[in-house]
Amino acid sequence: EIEMDFPADEPQGSAGCEALKGTRAIEGLGLSEDQILWSGQNQTGDLFVEVSPTSFCSLQPAQELLAQVEARGVVPFCACSEGLEEALGLDAGHLQGVDFVSRFFGPRIGIAEDPVTGSAHCGLGPLWASRLGRQGEKQPVIGYQASERGGRVAVVVDGGRAR
């Protein structure tokens, strides 16, 4: 277990794919515009792309297109839901207590796919803490980064910090 303490960096965005207009992010993830539920960007320069669990499981990242996106990284994510473990090929119970699932692609900065990205969770943590009403509490939001290695990240958002 690794503990980190970073500034919270909640992405600002809106429903749909407005934050992705003019980028190759949608195409680079193998998605269509109608699959995007929410999109936004944080101060670090990461693009966040919310999709349904079904769309998340069907991501087909094209590194050559994602490398053309003017962002530090592209972070697709979805709410955790029943059946997601099986769809991702994980053991039963692996996502127990998990609030959201994500991936991180950063070919523009030399990272095809990062196994577990603390800085991305500085954005995802505050976003989900706001949605779930857990900001300023000691109760964390829990994310799972669904890379080949995979990793679970617990984030407590308190006083402008993501720990």
PDB file of C-alpha atoms in Angstrom:
ATOM      1  CA  GLU A   1       0.000   0.000   0.000  1.00  0.00           C
ATOM      2  CA  ILE A   2       1.336   3.410  -1.021  1.00  0.00           C
ATOM      3  CA  GLU A   3       0.033   6.637   0.497  1.00  0.00           C
ATOM      4  CA  MET A   4       0.208   9.915  -1.420  1.00  0.00           C
ATOM      5  CA  ASP A   5      -0.845  13.486  -0.690  1.00  0.00           C
ATOM      6  CA  PHE A   6      -1.470  15.724  -3.724  1.00  0.00           C
ATOM      7  CA  PRO A   7      -3.489  18.834  -4.524  1.00  0.00           C
ATOM      8  CA  ALA A   8      -7.045  17.938  -5.559  1.00  0.00           C
ATOM      9  CA  ASP A   9      -7.492  18.757  -9.260  1.00  0.00           C
ATOM     10  CA  GLU A  10     -11.158  18.185 -10.086  1.00  0.00           C
ATOM     11  CA  PRO A  11     -11.913  18.327 -13.803  1.00  0.00           C
ATOM     12  CA  GLN A  12     -14.378  20.907 -15.058  1.00  0.00           C
ATOM     13  CA  GLY A  13     -16.765  19.742 -17.751  1.00  0.00           C
ATOM     14  CA  SER A  14     -20.291  19.017 -18.809  1.00  0.00           C
ATOM     15  CA  ALA A  15     -22.619  16.303 -20.043  1.00  0.00           C
ATOM     16  CA  GLY A  16     -21.730  14.954 -23.456  1.00  0.00           C
ATOM     17  CA  CYS A  17     -18.556  15.419 -25.431  1.00  0.00           C
ATOM     18  CA  GLU A  18     -18.154  19.223 -25.525  1.00  0.00           C
ATOM     19  CA  ALA A  19     -14.697  19.112 -23.868  1.00  0.00           C
ATOM     20  CA  LEU A  20     -13.527  16.681 -26.564  1.00  0.00           C
ATOM     21  CA  LYS A  21     -14.572  18.733 -29.611  1.00  0.00           C
ATOM     22  CA  GLY A  22     -11.678  19.258 -31.977  1.00  0.00           C
ATOM     23  CA  THR A  23      -9.607  16.457 -30.436  1.00  0.00           C
ATOM     24  CA  ARG A  24      -9.008  12.896 -31.613  1.00  0.00           C
ATOM     25  CA  ALA A  25      -9.865  11.523 -28.146  1.00  0.00           C
ATOM     26  CA  ILE A  26     -13.223   9.969 -29.067  1.00  0.00           C
ATOM     27  CA  GLU A  27     -11.831   8.254 -32.144  1.00  0.00           C
ATOM     28  CA  GLY A  28      -8.621   7.401 -30.251  1.00  0.00           C
ATOM     29  CA  LEU A  29     -10.636   5.483 -27.639  1.00  0.00           C
ATOM     30  CA  GLY A  30     -12.619   3.640 -30.306  1.00  0.00           C
ATOM     31  CA  LEU A  31     -15.842   5.386 -29.260  1.00  0.00           C
ATOM     32  CA  SER A  32     -18.564   7.434 -30.915  1.00  0.00           C
ATOM     33  CA  GLU A  33     -19.937  10.776 -29.666  1.00  0.00           C
ATOM     34  CA  ASP A  34     -23.189   9.212 -28.485  1.00  0.00           C
ATOM     35  CA  GLN A  35     -21.238   6.982 -26.054  1.00  0.00           C
ATOM     36  CA  ILE A  36     -19.847   9.953 -24.087  1.00  0.00           C
ATOM     37  CA  LEU A  37     -21.830  10.703 -20.911  1.00  0.00           C
ATOM     38  CA  TRP A  38     -19.605  13.490 -19.569  1.00  0.00           C
ATOM     39  CA  SER A  39     -16.261  15.039 -20.453  1.00  0.00           C
ATOM     40  CA  GLY A  40     -13.963  17.588 -18.878  1.00  0.00           C
ATOM     41  CA  GLN A  41     -10.401  18.677 -18.261  1.00  0.00           C
ATOM     42  CA  ASN A  42      -8.412  19.489 -15.136  1.00  0.00           C
ATOM     43  CA  GLN A  43      -5.597  21.973 -14.471  1.00  0.00           C
ATOM     44  CA  THR A  44      -2.976  19.262 -15.022  1.00  0.00           C
ATOM     45  CA  GLY A  45      -4.190  18.959 -18.599  1.00  0.00           C
ATOM     46  CA  ASP A  46      -5.812  15.540 -18.478  1.00  0.00           C
ATOM     47  CA  LEU A  47      -8.995  14.927 -20.469  1.00  0.00           C
ATOM     48  CA  PHE A  48     -11.619  12.913 -18.572  1.00  0.00           C
ATOM     49  CA  VAL A  49     -14.174  10.910 -20.553  1.00  0.00           C
ATOM     50  CA  GLU A  50     -17.115   9.266 -18.771  1.00  0.00           C
ATOM     51  CA  VAL A  51     -18.820   6.399 -20.558  1.00  0.00           C
ATOM     52  CA  SER A  52     -21.181   3.586 -19.601  1.00  0.00           C
ATOM     53  CA  PRO A  53     -19.700   0.370 -18.216  1.00  0.00           C
ATOM     54  CA  THR A  54     -20.562  -1.343 -21.518  1.00  0.00           C
ATOM     55  CA  SER A  55     -18.699   1.303 -23.518  1.00  0.00           C
ATOM     56  CA  PHE A  56     -15.786   1.201 -21.054  1.00  0.00           C
ATOM     57  CA  CYS A  57     -15.379  -2.530 -21.627  1.00  0.00           C
ATOM     58  CA  SER A  58     -15.347  -2.017 -25.392  1.00  0.00           C
ATOM     59  CA  LEU A  59     -12.583   0.628 -25.434  1.00  0.00           C
ATOM     60  CA  GLN A  60     -10.164   0.106 -28.306  1.00  0.00           C
ATOM     61  CA  PRO A  61      -7.386   2.642 -27.766  1.00  0.00           C
ATOM     62  CA  ALA A  62      -5.451   3.734 -30.850  1.00  0.00           C
ATOM     63  CA  GLN A  63      -2.165   5.130 -29.547  1.00  0.00           C
ATOM     64  CA  GLU A  64      -1.369   6.993 -32.783  1.00  0.00           C
ATOM     65  CA  LEU A  65      -4.637   8.949 -32.483  1.00  0.00           C
ATOM     66  CA  LEU A  66      -4.380   9.491 -28.713  1.00  0.00           C
ATOM     67  CA  ALA A  67      -0.853  10.895 -29.249  1.00  0.00           C
ATOM     68  CA  GLN A  68      -2.447  13.662 -31.345  1.00  0.00           C
ATOM     69  CA  VAL A  69      -4.689  14.801 -28.480  1.00  0.00           C
ATOM     70  CA  GLU A  70      -3.334  17.989 -26.921  1.00  0.00           C
ATOM     71  CA  ALA A  71      -3.581  16.758 -23.364  1.00  0.00           C
ATOM     72  CA  ARG A  72      -1.191  15.223 -20.870  1.00  0.00           C
ATOM     73  CA  GLY A  73      -3.397  12.149 -20.722  1.00  0.00           C
ATOM     74  CA  VAL A  74      -6.795  10.781 -21.683  1.00  0.00           C
ATOM     75  CA  VAL A  75      -8.723   9.202 -18.799  1.00  0.00           C
ATOM     76  CA  PRO A  76     -11.791   7.159 -19.716  1.00  0.00           C
ATOM     77  CA  PHE A  77     -13.875   6.124 -16.708  1.00  0.00           C
ATOM     78  CA  CYS A  78     -17.241   4.701 -15.696  1.00  0.00           C
ATOM     79  CA  ALA A  79     -19.302   4.066 -12.610  1.00  0.00           C
ATOM     80  CA  CYS A  80     -18.771   0.633 -11.152  1.00  0.00           C
ATOM     81  CA  SER A  81     -21.768  -1.596 -11.752  1.00  0.00           C
ATOM     82  CA  GLU A  82     -22.906  -5.173 -11.421  1.00  0.00           C
ATOM     83  CA  GLY A  83     -21.390  -7.417 -14.082  1.00  0.00           C
ATOM     84  CA  LEU A  84     -18.365  -5.175 -14.648  1.00  0.00           C
ATOM     85  CA  GLU A  85     -15.959  -7.632 -12.986  1.00  0.00           C
ATOM     86  CA  GLU A  86     -16.931 -10.403 -15.355  1.00  0.00           C
ATOM     87  CA  ALA A  87     -16.825  -8.094 -18.387  1.00  0.00           C
ATOM     88  CA  LEU A  88     -13.288  -6.995 -17.432  1.00  0.00           C
ATOM     89  CA  GLY A  89     -12.168 -10.576 -16.744  1.00  0.00           C
ATOM     90  CA  LEU A  90     -11.703 -10.005 -12.999  1.00  0.00           C
ATOM     91  CA  ASP A  91     -12.407 -12.453 -10.193  1.00  0.00           C
ATOM     92  CA  ALA A  92     -15.731 -12.194  -8.371  1.00  0.00           C
ATOM     93  CA  GLY A  93     -15.515  -9.691  -5.506  1.00  0.00           C
ATOM     94  CA  HIS A  94     -12.532  -7.875  -7.051  1.00  0.00           C
ATOM     95  CA  LEU A  95     -14.523  -4.647  -7.427  1.00  0.00           C
ATOM     96  CA  GLN A  96     -16.374  -4.916  -4.124  1.00  0.00           C
ATOM     97  CA  GLY A  97     -16.651  -1.425  -2.638  1.00  0.00           C
ATOM     98  CA  VAL A  98     -15.326   0.244  -5.815  1.00  0.00           C
ATOM     99  CA  ASP A  99     -17.128   3.420  -6.933  1.00  0.00           C
ATOM    100  CA  PHE A 100     -15.559   3.923 -10.375  1.00  0.00           C
ATOM    101  CA  VAL A 101     -13.199   2.252 -12.852  1.00  0.00           C
ATOM    102  CA  SER A 102     -10.700   4.052 -15.091  1.00  0.00           C
ATOM    103  CA  ARG A 103      -7.752   3.774 -17.461  1.00  0.00           C
ATOM    104  CA  PHE A 104      -5.005   6.276 -18.309  1.00  0.00           C
ATOM    105  CA  PHE A 105      -3.473   6.772 -21.744  1.00  0.00           C
ATOM    106  CA  GLY A 106      -0.612   9.255 -22.138  1.00  0.00           C
ATOM    107  CA  PRO A 107       1.247   8.535 -25.387  1.00  0.00           C
ATOM    108  CA  ARG A 108       1.926  12.253 -25.817  1.00  0.00           C
ATOM    109  CA  ILE A 109       4.118  12.080 -22.680  1.00  0.00           C
ATOM    110  CA  GLY A 110       5.585   8.662 -23.493  1.00  0.00           C
ATOM    111  CA  ILE A 111       3.113   6.484 -21.571  1.00  0.00           C
ATOM    112  CA  ALA A 112       1.024   4.158 -23.753  1.00  0.00           C
ATOM    113  CA  GLU A 113      -1.044   3.046 -20.740  1.00  0.00           C
ATOM    114  CA  ASP A 114      -0.115   3.655 -17.135  1.00  0.00           C
ATOM    115  CA  PRO A 115      -0.872   0.765 -14.763  1.00  0.00           C
ATOM    116  CA  VAL A 116      -2.083   2.944 -11.856  1.00  0.00           C
ATOM    117  CA  THR A 117      -2.020   6.738 -12.076  1.00  0.00           C
ATOM    118  CA  GLY A 118      -2.010   8.718  -8.836  1.00  0.00           C
ATOM    119  CA  SER A 119      -2.250  12.069 -10.616  1.00  0.00           C
ATOM    120  CA  ALA A 120      -5.362  10.993 -12.561  1.00  0.00           C
ATOM    121  CA  HIS A 121      -6.994  10.071  -9.262  1.00  0.00           C
ATOM    122  CA  CYS A 122      -6.327  13.638  -8.035  1.00  0.00           C
ATOM    123  CA  GLY A 123      -9.041  14.492 -10.584  1.00  0.00           C
ATOM    124  CA  LEU A 124     -11.228  11.414 -10.341  1.00  0.00           C
ATOM    125  CA  GLY A 125     -11.247  11.436  -6.531  1.00  0.00           C
ATOM    126  CA  PRO A 126     -12.692  14.956  -6.154  1.00  0.00           C
ATOM    127  CA  LEU A 127     -15.136  14.384  -9.032  1.00  0.00           C
ATOM    128  CA  TRP A 128     -16.556  11.246  -7.414  1.00  0.00           C
ATOM    129  CA  ALA A 129     -16.374  12.686  -3.890  1.00  0.00           C
ATOM    130  CA  SER A 130     -18.568  15.573  -5.114  1.00  0.00           C
ATOM    131  CA  ARG A 131     -20.989  13.214  -6.839  1.00  0.00           C
ATOM    132  CA  LEU A 132     -21.252  10.893  -3.845  1.00  0.00           C
ATOM    133  CA  GLY A 133     -21.271  13.606  -1.176  1.00  0.00           C
ATOM    134  CA  ARG A 134     -18.021  12.452   0.421  1.00  0.00           C
ATOM    135  CA  GLN A 135     -15.938  15.640   0.264  1.00  0.00           C
ATOM    136  CA  GLY A 136     -14.341  16.709   3.510  1.00  0.00           C
ATOM    137  CA  GLU A 137     -15.031  13.347   5.095  1.00  0.00           C
ATOM    138  CA  LYS A 138     -12.706  10.571   6.089  1.00  0.00           C
ATOM    139  CA  GLN A 139     -14.730   8.116   4.008  1.00  0.00           C
ATOM    140  CA  PRO A 140     -12.808   7.610   0.754  1.00  0.00           C
ATOM    141  CA  VAL A 141     -14.043   7.130  -2.765  1.00  0.00           C
ATOM    142  CA  ILE A 142     -12.592   3.966  -4.264  1.00  0.00           C
ATOM    143  CA  GLY A 143     -11.349   3.621  -7.814  1.00  0.00           C
ATOM    144  CA  TYR A 144      -9.945   0.701  -9.749  1.00  0.00           C
ATOM    145  CA  GLN A 145      -7.599   1.338 -12.654  1.00  0.00           C
ATOM    146  CA  ALA A 146      -8.272  -1.426 -15.163  1.00  0.00           C
ATOM    147  CA  SER A 147      -4.864  -1.658 -16.837  1.00  0.00           C
ATOM    148  CA  GLU A 148      -3.254  -5.029 -17.503  1.00  0.00           C
ATOM    149  CA  ARG A 149      -1.684  -4.922 -14.011  1.00  0.00           C
ATOM    150  CA  GLY A 150      -4.583  -3.060 -12.430  1.00  0.00           C
ATOM    151  CA  GLY A 151      -4.741  -1.332  -9.102  1.00  0.00           C
ATOM    152  CA  ARG A 152      -7.137  -0.101  -6.478  1.00  0.00           C
ATOM    153  CA  VAL A 153      -6.932   3.539  -5.328  1.00  0.00           C
ATOM    154  CA  ALA A 154      -8.692   4.973  -2.276  1.00  0.00           C
ATOM    155  CA  VAL A 155      -8.962   8.783  -2.291  1.00  0.00           C
ATOM    156  CA  VAL A 156      -9.967  10.995   0.618  1.00  0.00           C
ATOM    157  CA  VAL A 157     -10.653  14.577  -0.480  1.00  0.00           C
ATOM    158  CA  ASP A 158     -10.193  17.074   2.321  1.00  0.00           C
ATOM    159  CA  GLY A 159      -9.190  20.726   2.374  1.00  0.00           C
ATOM    160  CA  GLY A 160      -8.162  20.894  -1.271  1.00  0.00           C
ATOM    161  CA  ARG A 161      -6.018  17.790  -0.965  1.00  0.00           C
ATOM    162  CA  ALA A 162      -6.437  14.325  -2.422  1.00  0.00           C
ATOM    163  CA  ARG A 163      -4.879  11.653  -0.218  1.00  0.00           C
TER     164      ARG A 163
END
